[in-house]
Each structure stands twice: as structure tokens, then as C-alpha cells.
Amino acid sequence: MADPSLLRWFHGRITRDIAENCLQTTTSMDDGTYLLRESASEIGSYVLSVCKDKKVIHYAIQRQPSGMVGIADGPQFPGPVELVNHHKTSLGGLMTKLTYPCERPAGVKATAYKGISHDDLDEAIRTVLRTEGVVNEEAVRKFKVKMEYVVGNILHRQQPWFHGVIPRTEAERRLKSLSETGMFLIRERGSPRGSYVIGLFYQGGVYHYLFESNNQGQLSIKSGRSFDNLMAVVNFYSQKSEGLFCTLKRACEVSWFEFQPKTEIYKNILLHPEIQAELKKTLLLYEDELKKYRRVSRVERPPVPNRPVSRVSNQIDVKDTWVYEKIYDSKDIVKKEGFKNPFETQERETELDPKRLRLEHELGHGNFGSVVKGVYLLKNNKSVAVAVKTLKEEDIPGQKSEIVKEAEIMSKLDHPNIVRLIGVTQSPGFMLVMELAPQGPLHKFLKKNRNMNVLDILVLMLQVDEGMNYLESQHFVHRDLAARNVLVVSENFVKISDFGMSRAMGVGNEYYRAERAGKWPLKWYAPECIYYHKFSSKGDVWSYGITMWEAVSYGGKPYQGMRGPVIVEKLESGYRLPKPDNCSDAVYTLMLKCWETNPDDRPSFMEIGIILAQYIQNERVKKK
């Protein structure tokens, strides 16, 4: 089967209107003048647009269950190129033979989706197949349609217009701050997952269009046409308004608000551990077909991308091997209470029944109230130990609804190294109910356990990285990562806490600008957070470096004795925290990389995990 994207008369995924305009403006519209385009909504199907009597006739080319394609009641062919070649000499159901091709301008690539050419899509498919040991170009062509279903449902996650799970009010704020007709963004609804909302600014107002999935997994607005993925939605509505007030014009970029620098879209997102887990399940459907193309045997974990690592570290050798299982995915940890979600079997309720909650003794105080140990009775009558954060009413005036909304989103997050938020209760006072980590915050735990081996501490930091990697994949920015917010379940098991709620409590920028001592965690902040109040995962990476310094220092205080203005001045001059005692050069180099002034120069959490896991494994081998 020939690849249509290599031929100039294939125009990619364009709409009917654009195809007609192309034929009308670039050709004389003689009978038989034609172009081939992709179906706007259905992967693997095409449309043949042909001129006849100065009009354009559109023939749908449907893909059959056999994999062949054809026009209704016409002969079938291996692909659209073969179909076009056939109709150059035979009518076969057309009103005229195909004569003159309408070609794309020189240098213009066929569009797969808005901003993504077919060359880009092919490279994304190659990336996925390489993780399966498949490097054969024949396989790329053979599996192109199947793989487009797979990658098409992933690529939107790193598009500039995709803002993840944010509240409706925040989407409106972002669009109104720019007030440009046709500007748009897309957010994911926290519940139900798999549904999305386009926020569109039009003539002074923001309009929201809900796209939900049908039984076939396709997305559509009410009474609108269906699309196989979100990329196709944006591609279509960027060319045609059809049900919207206007076409989607300029993207409202998430990086303008969350300081997320552009990265290499396809390789980074498709090789992300969370994405790989999804891909692995899907590719099992094609296991038998892939076998004959596979160069090497399938592995349980895909290899780490083979790319230069000098940007991250020139002292740690990162090999194409995944070593997490060897380090902490052990039976001991898996059996720990809190590793598996005890609430996943019960129906989720953000607002909990206060009658099922019993409070016990106080565990400590926080900025917004106290933390109390409690017991929550599940619907299956099983009792689970919980931590209950009681909030001071004077600190949350008018914010309860926002906290409930944020809690609803956060309650959907599920990872062993994240403190799971169970829900809220408003009786007798406003309280957040969370998983219990009985050993308390990491910095206090390490102060009491100074005999703990540094490698074991780094294993805990590897778990913190895993939790942060998960938050990043879910488009969450922590904004307050520190050892005080890493809670210890046991000496070899930790969870990250206190993410997301500061935003819901209305303390956002005001909290971080406050002048009262202890209210502004400046010592953990990246420069762009201090100066521009821009928070991103790369800002969290800076905080991770400080948290690692705290951990390796056994709960030491960063910038001991320095006040805010002095810290800012020293950071500007290039000062960084000194290397802790008993800290290796390799680990300190990783910390320094986390503290690069330019966010683009900092490693991602995925890269940190690869480096740290390999370092731990190498050190363990040396000690044997």
C-alpha cells in the first residue's frame, strides 16, 4: 500500500470548504481535476474531491473492516493511492475520470492535525513502535491507521492549548486576560474523565462547549459531528465554526500562565512512564501482528529514550535501562498500608458524611489550622485511619465552594506516593480528610534518625520524584514542595502532601507575596516564581532540589540564618546551597541542575528519576 502523504495531491486533514476553495483558486476546474484529503473526523477514511461541470463533487472513501478502502458500491483497494490510480482510467462509480491533480504548494506538508504534519505523525508512530522493538518501515506503513488511534489520544496532552484539569472560572480568567476574539483553550473535566470543554472568547464573552464521548469513544458537542480524538476536534473547528460562534483561531497557551516551556512534543510525551503504561495495554491488542516485525524480545518496561544526557549531568551514566523495580517496587512496600488505594472500591463522594468520621488526638499545627488523627468508616464498614486537617474559619472566608471544587479534582488523583485526599466535611467545622502517614514530615523524621543511610534517603527521594512525575502527568503543579510536605509512612515509604489546596483556599499569589515570616516559602522557590509568580513543573523541580538538599542534610534548614532579601540577592549573583556532608558529587550535581536559572535547562522529573535510580543501583552494586 502506497503512502498518500508522499504525494503532492494529498492535502491531509482539511475540510470540505477548504478543499473546494483550493480547487477553485488554484485550478481551472476542468472535469476530472481532483485532490485527496483525509476525513475530518474518522481516522483511516478519506474523501476524493473532483471537479465536474465547474462544481466540486466529494466522494467518501470508507475504510472497511478488512482494511481495504473504497467508494460506496465501488471496488476496494489496499489504500487511497491505489484507488486514485484506478480511477484515472476507469469511472467505476465516478462521474468523470481523474485527470489533473490539484497539488499542494511546494514545501507545504500534508497536515495530519493543526500544527502537526504527517511527517511528525509518522515519527510519533515510529517512537511507539520502537518501544516494542519494531523498527521496520513496512510496519510503520502497515500499522499507521491503528497507531494513529493510539497516539492521537495522547498528543493533545502537550499541545499549547491544552490546560488540563482547571476550573471553569480559571479558564474564563485566562481567556479574559487576553480578550481576543477566536482565542481558545481546552480543559479536561475532573468528572467524568474523558470529557473536555472548549473555552472560546468571542466579542467580549467566554463561551464553553462541552465535548463528551459516545459509546464508540468519539467526541462531540451536543448534536454535532463526532471525532476520533481531541486533536481532530481542534483541527476541524480551526477551519470551520459549525456550531461555534467562530472558528478557533489563536491558542491561549498554557505556558503563559503556568510557565511550561515547549519541549520535544512526540518523544517526550510518548516515552513518559504514565503514557507508556497506557500504550502497553493498548498494544497488547496487536501483539500477534507485531511479533513478526519485532527486532528484540518484548520487555516489561520500555527502554529509556536514547538521547544525550549532558544537559542533565555529565557525571552520571544514564543507560537505556529502567531500574525502578530493583530499587523500591519491592513486595515489602507493595504490602504497606496506603500503597494501594483503600477507597477505590467505594463510590467517591467529595463531601463526606461527618457521622462516619471519628476524631482522635491532635498530630500538629499548620498555617491554616490543626491536623488531627481520625478514623473514617467506609461504606463496606471497614475502618481506615485518616489525617483530618481542620481549617480556621477566618482563613477561608468565601472560599468553601472553591475548596470543594478543588477537593473534587484532587480526589481523583491516585498514586502510592501521593497523599490521597478522601474528601471534605463541613460539620462540625470545615475539615479535609486525607490518608494518614503516621511517621510525620520527612525533615522531622530524619532529624530523629540520623543513622539512616544516605542511599536509603535517596530511595525516599526517588519516591518523591515518582509522585511529582505523576502530578506533572496530571497537569498539577505543587507550588509548595518541601521536606515538611513529604510525609513518612515508614522508613522506606513516603507520600507527598499539601498540593493544590493553597490555590483553592484563595491564598495563591497573596499567600506567596505575604510578608509575614513563615508564610512565604521563598527558600524553596525558583527565580521565575519569585519575580513573575509563574508556577510550573520546572518550578517544582527547583523545589525538589531544595527538598533533596534537606533530606541529605538530615532535616537541615536551607539558607540557615538568611533573610528573604539576602537570599534573593545571593541567588541573582549565582549563589547556590553548598554540598551537604556525606553527599556525593554526582548527587550534588543533580541538585545544581535542578537550580539552573533558566527553567529549560532544568531536568524533567522523568529525567531526574532515571538519573537517581541508575545512581542508586550503581552504588548498591559497588557495595556488594
XYZ file of C-alpha atoms in Angstrom:
624
model
C 0.000 0.000 0.000
C 1.429 3.362 -1.055
C 1.659 6.207 1.472
C -0.552 9.113 0.279
C 1.334 11.678 2.414
C 4.280 11.383 -0.013
C 2.177 12.671 -2.931
C 1.533 16.356 -3.610
C -2.174 15.878 -4.482
C -2.833 14.594 -0.958
C -3.758 17.600 1.216
C -4.137 15.954 4.608
C -6.943 16.641 7.062
C -8.683 19.676 5.530
C -12.413 20.461 5.496
C -14.794 20.312 2.540
C -14.888 24.128 2.300
C -11.117 24.467 2.183
C -10.848 21.704 -0.425
C -13.376 23.498 -2.649
C -11.600 26.814 -2.210
C -8.290 25.204 -3.117
C -9.710 23.729 -6.329
C -11.466 26.980 -7.250
C -8.479 29.273 -6.684
C -5.560 27.162 -7.915
C -7.044 25.286 -10.902
C -9.286 25.969 -13.891
C -11.728 23.358 -12.500
C -11.659 21.286 -15.687
C -13.533 17.999 -15.476
C -11.520 15.391 -13.591
C -9.380 17.864 -11.622
C -9.005 16.296 -8.192
C -7.386 16.238 -4.790
C -7.353 13.669 -1.995
C -7.967 14.635 1.627
C -8.457 12.849 4.917
C -11.794 12.534 6.623
C -12.070 15.390 9.124
C -13.455 13.126 11.821
C -12.687 9.467 11.077
C -9.157 8.070 11.160
C -8.292 5.897 8.176
C -11.024 7.234 5.894
C -10.592 9.716 3.042
C -12.500 11.987 0.692
C -11.879 12.388 -3.044
C -12.849 15.894 -4.218
C -13.400 16.020 -8.002
C -14.404 18.820 -10.392
C -17.270 18.238 -12.815
C -19.053 21.000 -14.765
C -17.259 23.673 -12.693
C -18.628 22.194 -9.471
C -16.916 20.040 -6.856
C -18.229 16.580 -6.057
C -16.992 14.851 -2.886
C -16.722 11.050 -2.749
C -16.317 9.454 0.673
C -13.673 6.727 0.744
C -14.544 4.469 3.660
C -12.190 2.026 5.336
C -13.689 -1.439 5.561
C -13.241 -3.952 8.430
C -10.876 -5.868 6.127
C -8.569 -2.822 5.989
C -9.366 -2.139 2.342
C -10.831 1.201 1.212
C -13.397 2.071 -1.401
C -16.190 4.360 -2.548
C -19.721 3.166 -1.783
C -20.682 0.253 -4.077
C -17.323 0.562 -5.856
C -14.276 -1.725 -5.983
C -11.988 -1.921 -2.983
C -8.259 -1.204 -2.844
C -5.389 -1.573 -0.357
C -5.231 2.223 0.055
C -6.391 5.565 -1.361
C -3.417 5.921 -3.737
C -4.341 2.678 -5.469
C -7.957 3.855 -5.663
C -6.951 7.161 -7.308
C -4.703 5.406 -9.818
C -7.574 3.061 -10.740
C -9.985 5.943 -11.391
C -7.545 7.634 -13.744
C -8.507 5.007 -16.329
C -11.874 3.792 -15.108
C -15.037 5.570 -13.965
C -16.031 2.812 -11.520
C -18.837 4.887 -9.990
C -17.360 8.380 -10.548
C -18.954 10.948 -12.861
C -15.621 11.596 -14.585
C -12.198 10.008 -14.775
C -9.454 11.645 -12.763
C -7.263 13.802 -14.971
C -5.479 16.784 -13.400
C -4.137 16.701 -9.826
C -4.532 19.780 -7.609
C -1.196 19.817 -5.803
C -0.065 21.365 -2.552
C 2.342 24.282 -2.921
C 5.999 23.285 -2.936
C 7.370 22.926 0.584
C 3.919 22.666 2.211
C 3.472 19.397 4.091
C 0.212 17.464 4.336
C -1.495 18.309 7.625
C -2.380 15.464 9.985
C -3.725 17.793 12.682
C -3.417 21.508 13.380
C 0.286 22.194 13.773
C 1.255 18.561 13.119
C 2.273 17.268 9.701
C 2.122 13.658 8.535
C 5.899 13.534 8.840
C 5.514 14.440 12.523
C 2.779 11.825 12.971
C 4.893 9.130 11.307
C 7.768 9.925 13.669
C 5.404 9.634 16.636
C 4.289 6.221 15.371
C 7.918 5.150 14.941
C 8.582 6.218 18.534
C 5.759 3.999 19.812
C 6.804 1.022 17.672
C 10.452 1.345 18.749
C 9.400 0.802 22.367
C 8.091 -2.570 21.131
C 11.355 -3.400 19.354
C 9.815 -2.702 15.937
C 11.998 -0.616 13.586
C 10.784 -1.927 10.216
C 9.414 0.828 7.941
C 6.976 -1.653 6.452
C 5.462 -1.978 9.922
C 5.109 1.823 10.151
C 3.043 1.802 6.956
C 1.093 -1.296 7.909
C 0.194 -0.098 11.400
C -0.217 3.590 10.567
C -4.006 3.702 10.948
C -4.019 1.570 14.118
C -1.190 3.545 15.663
C -2.875 6.848 14.827
C -5.786 5.755 17.006
C -3.260 5.140 19.792
C -1.108 8.273 19.564
C -3.984 10.552 18.535
C -5.455 10.196 22.004
C -2.177 11.232 23.635
C -0.653 14.062 21.606
C -3.150 16.659 22.851
C -1.631 16.473 26.333
C 1.354 18.550 25.316
C -0.329 20.975 22.934
C -0.178 24.658 23.935
C -3.988 24.956 24.007
C -4.475 22.060 26.457
C -4.660 23.300 30.064
C -5.532 20.023 31.804
C -7.976 19.981 34.707
C -8.675 23.581 35.671
C -11.926 25.105 36.974
C -14.331 26.893 34.623
C -13.679 30.183 36.442
C -9.925 29.859 35.892
C -10.460 29.151 32.181
C -12.555 32.304 31.919
C -9.921 34.327 33.777
C -7.196 33.204 31.403
C -9.208 33.971 28.272
C -10.486 37.319 29.545
C -6.981 38.420 30.478
C -6.217 38.484 26.745
C -9.697 39.355 25.343
C -9.058 38.292 21.762
C -11.964 37.025 19.662
C -11.298 33.492 18.467
C -8.767 32.748 21.197
C -9.400 29.346 22.764
C -8.221 26.781 25.246
C -9.325 23.275 26.141
C -9.648 21.936 29.658
C -10.372 18.443 30.877
C -13.262 17.879 33.210
C -12.362 16.267 36.520
C -15.527 14.160 36.340
C -16.351 12.303 34.229
C -12.857 11.769 32.847
C -12.585 11.676 29.073
C -14.805 14.718 28.547
C -13.443 18.116 27.569
C -14.572 21.722 27.302
C -13.520 24.276 24.688
C -13.376 27.767 26.141
C -13.802 30.327 23.338
C -13.541 34.103 23.653
C -15.994 35.864 21.341
C -16.923 39.533 21.275
C -16.258 40.247 24.928
C -17.563 36.997 26.422
C -16.335 33.465 27.088
C -18.383 30.542 25.801
C -17.962 26.930 26.888
C -18.596 23.949 24.597
C -18.752 20.522 26.221
C -17.385 17.563 24.250
C -18.408 14.175 25.614
C -17.607 10.631 24.484
C -20.171 8.382 22.829
C -20.282 4.585 23.026
C -17.539 4.339 20.390
C -15.263 6.677 22.329
C -15.727 9.540 19.856
C -16.039 13.143 20.998
C -18.777 15.571 20.015
C -20.755 18.550 21.192
C -24.496 18.006 21.543
C -25.984 17.255 18.082
C -22.573 17.884 16.492
C -20.375 15.649 14.372
C -18.164 13.074 16.070
C -14.365 12.967 16.134
C -11.940 10.184 16.981
C -9.786 12.365 19.220
C -9.269 15.861 20.608
C -6.607 16.669 18.007
C -9.192 16.160 15.259
C -11.663 18.390 17.139
C -9.236 21.320 17.173
C -8.179 20.684 13.579
C -11.783 20.805 12.298
C -13.042 23.768 14.313
C -9.931 25.746 13.399
C -11.157 25.558 9.784
C -14.937 25.652 10.246
C -17.125 27.115 13.023
C -20.105 24.698 12.594
C -21.971 25.196 15.879
C -19.411 27.519 17.480
C -19.669 31.308 17.415
C -16.484 31.429 15.339
C -13.573 29.254 14.292
C -10.774 28.502 16.737
C -8.075 31.000 15.860
C -5.262 31.639 18.300
C -4.407 29.254 21.132
C -4.444 30.625 24.670
C -1.180 28.942 25.634
C -0.856 27.203 28.980
C 2.777 28.355 29.201
C 1.573 31.951 29.573
C 0.039 31.043 32.922
C 1.940 28.023 34.217
C 5.374 28.686 32.738
C 5.564 25.361 30.900
C 8.331 25.637 28.319
C 7.852 23.912 24.981
C 9.555 20.541 24.747
C 10.010 17.963 22.050
C 6.347 17.020 21.836
C 6.313 13.496 20.494
C 9.327 11.793 22.042
C 8.862 13.287 25.495
C 5.155 12.633 25.916
C 5.112 9.185 24.298
C 8.034 7.952 26.398
C 6.618 9.278 29.659
C 6.190 6.372 32.139
C 2.481 7.073 32.701
C 1.852 7.185 28.942
C 3.885 4.034 28.423
C 1.595 2.200 30.843
C -1.406 3.218 28.729
C 0.333 2.304 25.477
C 1.350 -1.075 26.813
C -2.266 -2.059 27.464
C -3.412 -0.884 24.040
C -0.591 -2.517 22.091
C -1.468 -5.895 23.581
C -4.379 -5.864 21.112
C -1.847 -6.060 18.265
C 0.589 -8.446 19.928
C 0.275 -11.232 17.354
C 0.662 -8.861 14.390
C 3.682 -7.108 15.905
C 5.604 -10.312 16.619
C 6.975 -10.814 13.124
C 8.277 -7.239 12.944
C 9.886 -7.216 16.370
C 13.667 -6.992 16.403
C 14.134 -7.912 20.052
C 12.018 -9.623 22.669
C 9.460 -7.557 24.490
C 10.464 -6.176 27.878
C 8.328 -5.436 30.888
C 9.379 -1.784 30.963
C 10.129 0.144 27.741
C 13.682 1.402 27.329
C 14.516 4.935 28.334
C 14.843 7.147 25.219
C 18.340 7.011 23.807
C 19.236 10.684 23.914
C 22.167 12.794 25.090
C 22.215 13.381 28.829
C 24.932 16.024 29.019
C 22.206 18.655 29.535
C 21.299 16.883 32.771
C 24.583 15.592 34.052
C 27.998 14.725 32.687
C 28.974 12.615 35.691
C 26.172 10.055 35.832
C 25.956 7.415 33.137
C 22.290 7.019 32.174
C 21.868 3.731 30.359
C 18.842 2.603 28.368
C 17.582 0.518 31.253
C 14.773 1.005 33.735
C 15.815 0.093 37.253
C 12.950 1.242 39.483
C 11.787 -2.310 40.184
C 15.202 -3.215 41.546
C 15.134 -0.334 43.995
C 11.787 0.178 45.633
C 8.966 -1.648 43.838
C 9.515 -4.420 46.363
C 7.000 -6.755 47.964
C 7.612 -5.083 51.322
C 6.479 -1.683 50.080
C 3.641 -3.059 47.966
C 2.215 -4.680 51.079
C 2.351 -1.423 53.050
C -0.948 0.107 54.060
C -1.623 3.044 51.778
C 0.251 1.647 48.773
C -2.996 0.515 47.218
C -5.947 2.848 47.396
C -8.348 1.656 50.133
C -11.065 3.937 48.739
C -11.046 2.798 45.106
C -13.716 0.158 45.665
C -16.238 2.548 47.145
C -18.256 5.197 45.359
C -16.390 8.508 45.548
C -18.077 11.320 47.449
C -16.239 14.612 47.770
C -18.419 15.738 50.677
C -18.222 13.067 53.356
C -20.754 12.015 55.950
C -19.491 13.511 59.254
C -21.214 10.686 61.149
C -18.698 8.241 59.666
C -15.752 10.278 60.924
C -14.350 9.947 64.436
C -11.663 12.377 65.594
C -8.904 11.332 67.986
C -5.792 13.193 69.150
C -4.046 16.167 67.580
C -0.977 15.464 65.448
C 0.224 19.025 64.930
C -0.457 22.564 63.741
C -0.283 24.092 60.271
C -0.665 27.536 58.740
C -4.409 27.147 58.398
C -5.384 25.055 61.390
C -4.515 21.825 63.166
C -4.084 18.230 61.984
C -5.932 15.545 63.931
C -5.753 11.784 63.692
C -9.099 10.198 62.923
C -10.909 7.079 61.775
C -13.266 7.014 58.800
C -15.848 4.252 58.334
C -16.137 3.162 54.703
C -19.430 2.065 53.190
C -18.269 -1.546 53.456
C -17.950 -0.900 57.217
C -14.144 -1.124 57.122
C -12.407 1.468 59.323
C -9.468 3.381 57.865
C -7.057 5.604 59.798
C -7.047 9.145 58.398
C -5.499 12.542 58.952
C -8.006 15.379 59.324
C -6.934 18.949 58.630
C -9.252 21.326 60.477
C -9.354 24.767 58.859
C -9.750 28.047 60.671
C -12.923 29.750 59.529
C -11.269 33.175 59.486
C -8.660 31.947 56.985
C -11.166 30.778 54.371
C -13.851 33.457 54.054
C -15.934 32.854 50.928
C -13.587 30.095 49.759
C -15.523 26.983 50.742
C -17.031 26.387 47.315
C -13.598 26.667 45.682
C -12.120 24.233 48.206
C -14.895 21.738 47.471
C -14.245 22.053 43.723
C -10.511 21.590 44.186
C -11.104 18.649 46.508
C -13.293 17.014 43.875
C -10.457 17.249 41.353
C -7.783 16.139 43.813
C -9.819 13.168 44.997
C -9.478 11.683 41.511
C -5.688 11.555 41.779
C -4.426 8.118 42.727
C -0.736 7.308 43.225
C 1.071 5.424 46.015
C 3.450 8.336 46.634
C 0.741 10.994 46.821
C -1.339 11.552 49.950
C -4.822 10.823 48.684
C -7.476 13.374 49.547
C -10.582 11.475 50.567
C -12.939 14.424 50.781
C -14.248 17.275 52.906
C -16.808 17.605 55.650
C -18.376 20.822 56.887
C -19.586 19.573 60.247
C -18.791 20.463 62.972
C -16.218 22.680 61.206
C -14.656 22.692 57.752
C -12.261 19.743 57.527
C -10.164 17.995 54.876
C -9.933 14.216 55.292
C -6.756 12.608 53.939
C -4.686 9.457 54.121
C -2.613 9.108 57.261
C 1.190 8.961 57.162
C 1.901 8.121 60.825
C 5.624 8.982 60.962
C 5.105 12.675 60.202
C 7.043 15.065 57.919
C 10.332 13.961 56.390
C 12.563 16.661 57.883
C 11.488 15.846 61.452
C 11.731 12.100 60.790
C 15.328 12.424 59.541
C 16.375 14.599 62.480
C 15.368 11.713 64.736
C 17.004 9.065 62.510
C 20.476 10.404 61.738
C 21.839 6.876 61.460
C 19.827 6.324 58.271
C 21.995 5.501 55.251
C 22.201 8.228 52.564
C 21.296 5.708 49.848
C 18.105 4.834 51.742
C 17.284 8.545 51.930
C 17.777 8.797 48.174
C 15.335 5.912 47.719
C 12.765 8.045 49.530
C 13.605 10.966 47.237
C 13.147 8.656 44.255
C 9.621 8.026 45.509
C 9.079 11.783 45.807
C 10.193 12.059 42.179
C 7.703 9.357 41.159
C 4.899 11.227 42.891
C 5.893 14.522 41.255
C 6.198 12.816 37.880
C 2.609 11.614 38.328
C 1.387 15.090 39.312
C 3.071 16.537 36.238
C 1.370 13.948 34.014
C -1.965 15.004 35.532
C -1.180 18.702 34.870
C -0.867 19.540 38.566
C 1.716 21.986 39.853
C 2.513 21.520 43.538
C 3.881 25.036 44.273
C 4.971 24.152 47.817
C 7.196 21.080 47.605
C 9.441 20.864 50.675
C 10.535 18.226 53.186
C 7.789 19.431 55.537
C 5.247 18.389 52.883
C 6.722 14.931 52.344
C 5.106 12.607 54.875
C 6.647 9.367 56.077
C 4.551 6.198 56.180
C 7.533 4.055 57.210
C 11.316 4.266 56.939
C 11.141 3.135 53.290
C 7.835 4.655 52.134
C 6.862 8.326 51.732
C 3.989 10.351 50.275
C 3.761 13.944 49.032
C 1.110 16.103 50.690
C -0.371 19.614 50.605
C -0.666 20.146 46.841
C -3.446 22.083 45.163
C -5.214 23.293 48.287
C -3.343 26.584 48.605
C -4.855 27.616 45.282
C -8.363 26.602 46.366
C -8.052 28.408 49.681
C -7.637 31.650 47.816
C -4.124 32.113 49.103
C -2.482 31.840 45.636
C -0.481 34.947 44.843
C -1.486 36.763 48.016
C -0.118 33.920 50.103
C 3.165 33.894 48.300
C 3.526 37.676 48.456
C 2.732 37.906 52.156
C 5.457 39.498 54.247
C 4.801 37.625 57.465
C 7.616 35.259 58.328
C 6.836 31.641 57.597
C 4.014 32.423 55.174
C 6.140 32.706 52.055
C 8.253 29.615 51.225
C 10.774 31.721 49.301
C 13.644 29.409 50.215
C 12.078 26.708 48.038
C 11.147 28.999 45.128
C 12.658 29.228 41.659
C 13.506 32.730 40.382
C 10.529 32.852 37.996
C 8.212 32.067 40.930
C 9.687 34.895 42.998
C 9.780 37.536 40.280
C 6.875 36.681 37.987
C 4.636 34.430 40.140
C 4.735 31.842 37.363
C 4.406 28.310 38.662
C 5.176 25.208 36.608
C 6.563 21.709 36.912
C 10.022 23.163 36.238
C 9.452 25.428 39.253
C 8.587 22.290 41.215
C 11.899 20.786 40.008
C 13.763 23.667 41.696
C 11.834 22.949 44.909
C 12.658 19.251 44.530
C 16.366 20.125 44.540
C 15.919 22.052 47.799
C 13.913 19.165 49.261
C 16.671 16.722 48.316
C 19.203 19.019 49.995
C 17.046 19.000 53.166
C 16.799 15.209 53.073
C 20.514 14.544 52.544
C 21.220 17.116 55.297
C 19.021 15.076 57.694
C 16.412 17.799 58.003
C 18.776 20.758 57.756
C 17.367 24.236 57.165
C 18.230 25.718 53.755
C 19.830 29.176 53.767
C 20.178 28.992 57.557
C 20.106 32.469 59.098
C 19.480 34.309 55.824
C 16.504 36.623 55.367
C 14.434 36.936 52.208
C 16.117 39.945 50.549
C 19.579 38.458 51.188
C 18.564 35.133 49.620
C 17.203 36.844 46.502
C 20.363 38.922 46.131
C 22.626 35.874 46.531
C 20.618 33.814 44.023
C 20.952 36.619 41.486
C 24.729 36.539 41.935
C 24.782 32.775 41.238
C 24.980 31.502 44.811
C 23.566 28.024 45.471
C 23.292 25.945 48.628
C 26.597 24.235 49.486
C 27.092 20.489 49.168
C 25.900 18.702 52.335
C 28.235 16.457 54.293
C 28.227 12.834 53.081
C 26.684 13.917 49.761
C 28.394 12.581 46.630
C 29.484 14.860 43.796
C 27.039 13.122 41.447
C 24.013 13.787 43.668
C 25.071 17.383 44.307
C 25.469 17.868 40.546
C 21.874 16.735 40.150
C 20.784 19.282 42.782
C 22.642 22.046 40.929
C 20.888 21.070 37.703
C 17.557 21.472 39.488
C 18.666 25.017 40.390
C 19.502 26.239 36.887
C 18.250 29.811 36.427
C 16.678 29.028 33.044
C 13.762 26.586 33.558
C 14.502 24.963 30.170
C 17.924 23.900 31.481
C 16.467 22.001 34.434
C 15.802 18.274 34.068
C 12.259 16.945 33.998
C 11.020 14.710 36.800
C 11.267 11.768 34.424
C 14.947 12.571 33.785
C 15.613 13.037 37.497
C 14.109 9.621 38.186
C 16.232 7.946 35.522
C 19.440 9.530 36.835
C 18.695 8.928 40.503
C 17.577 5.326 40.017
C 20.684 4.488 37.994
C 22.931 6.142 40.586
C 21.363 4.201 43.471
C 21.650 0.932 41.582
C 25.307 1.563 40.669
C 26.178 2.403 44.291
C 24.478 -0.752 45.529
C 26.455 -2.836 43.064
C 29.693 -1.224 44.328
C 28.872 -2.148 47.933
C 28.323 -5.827 47.152
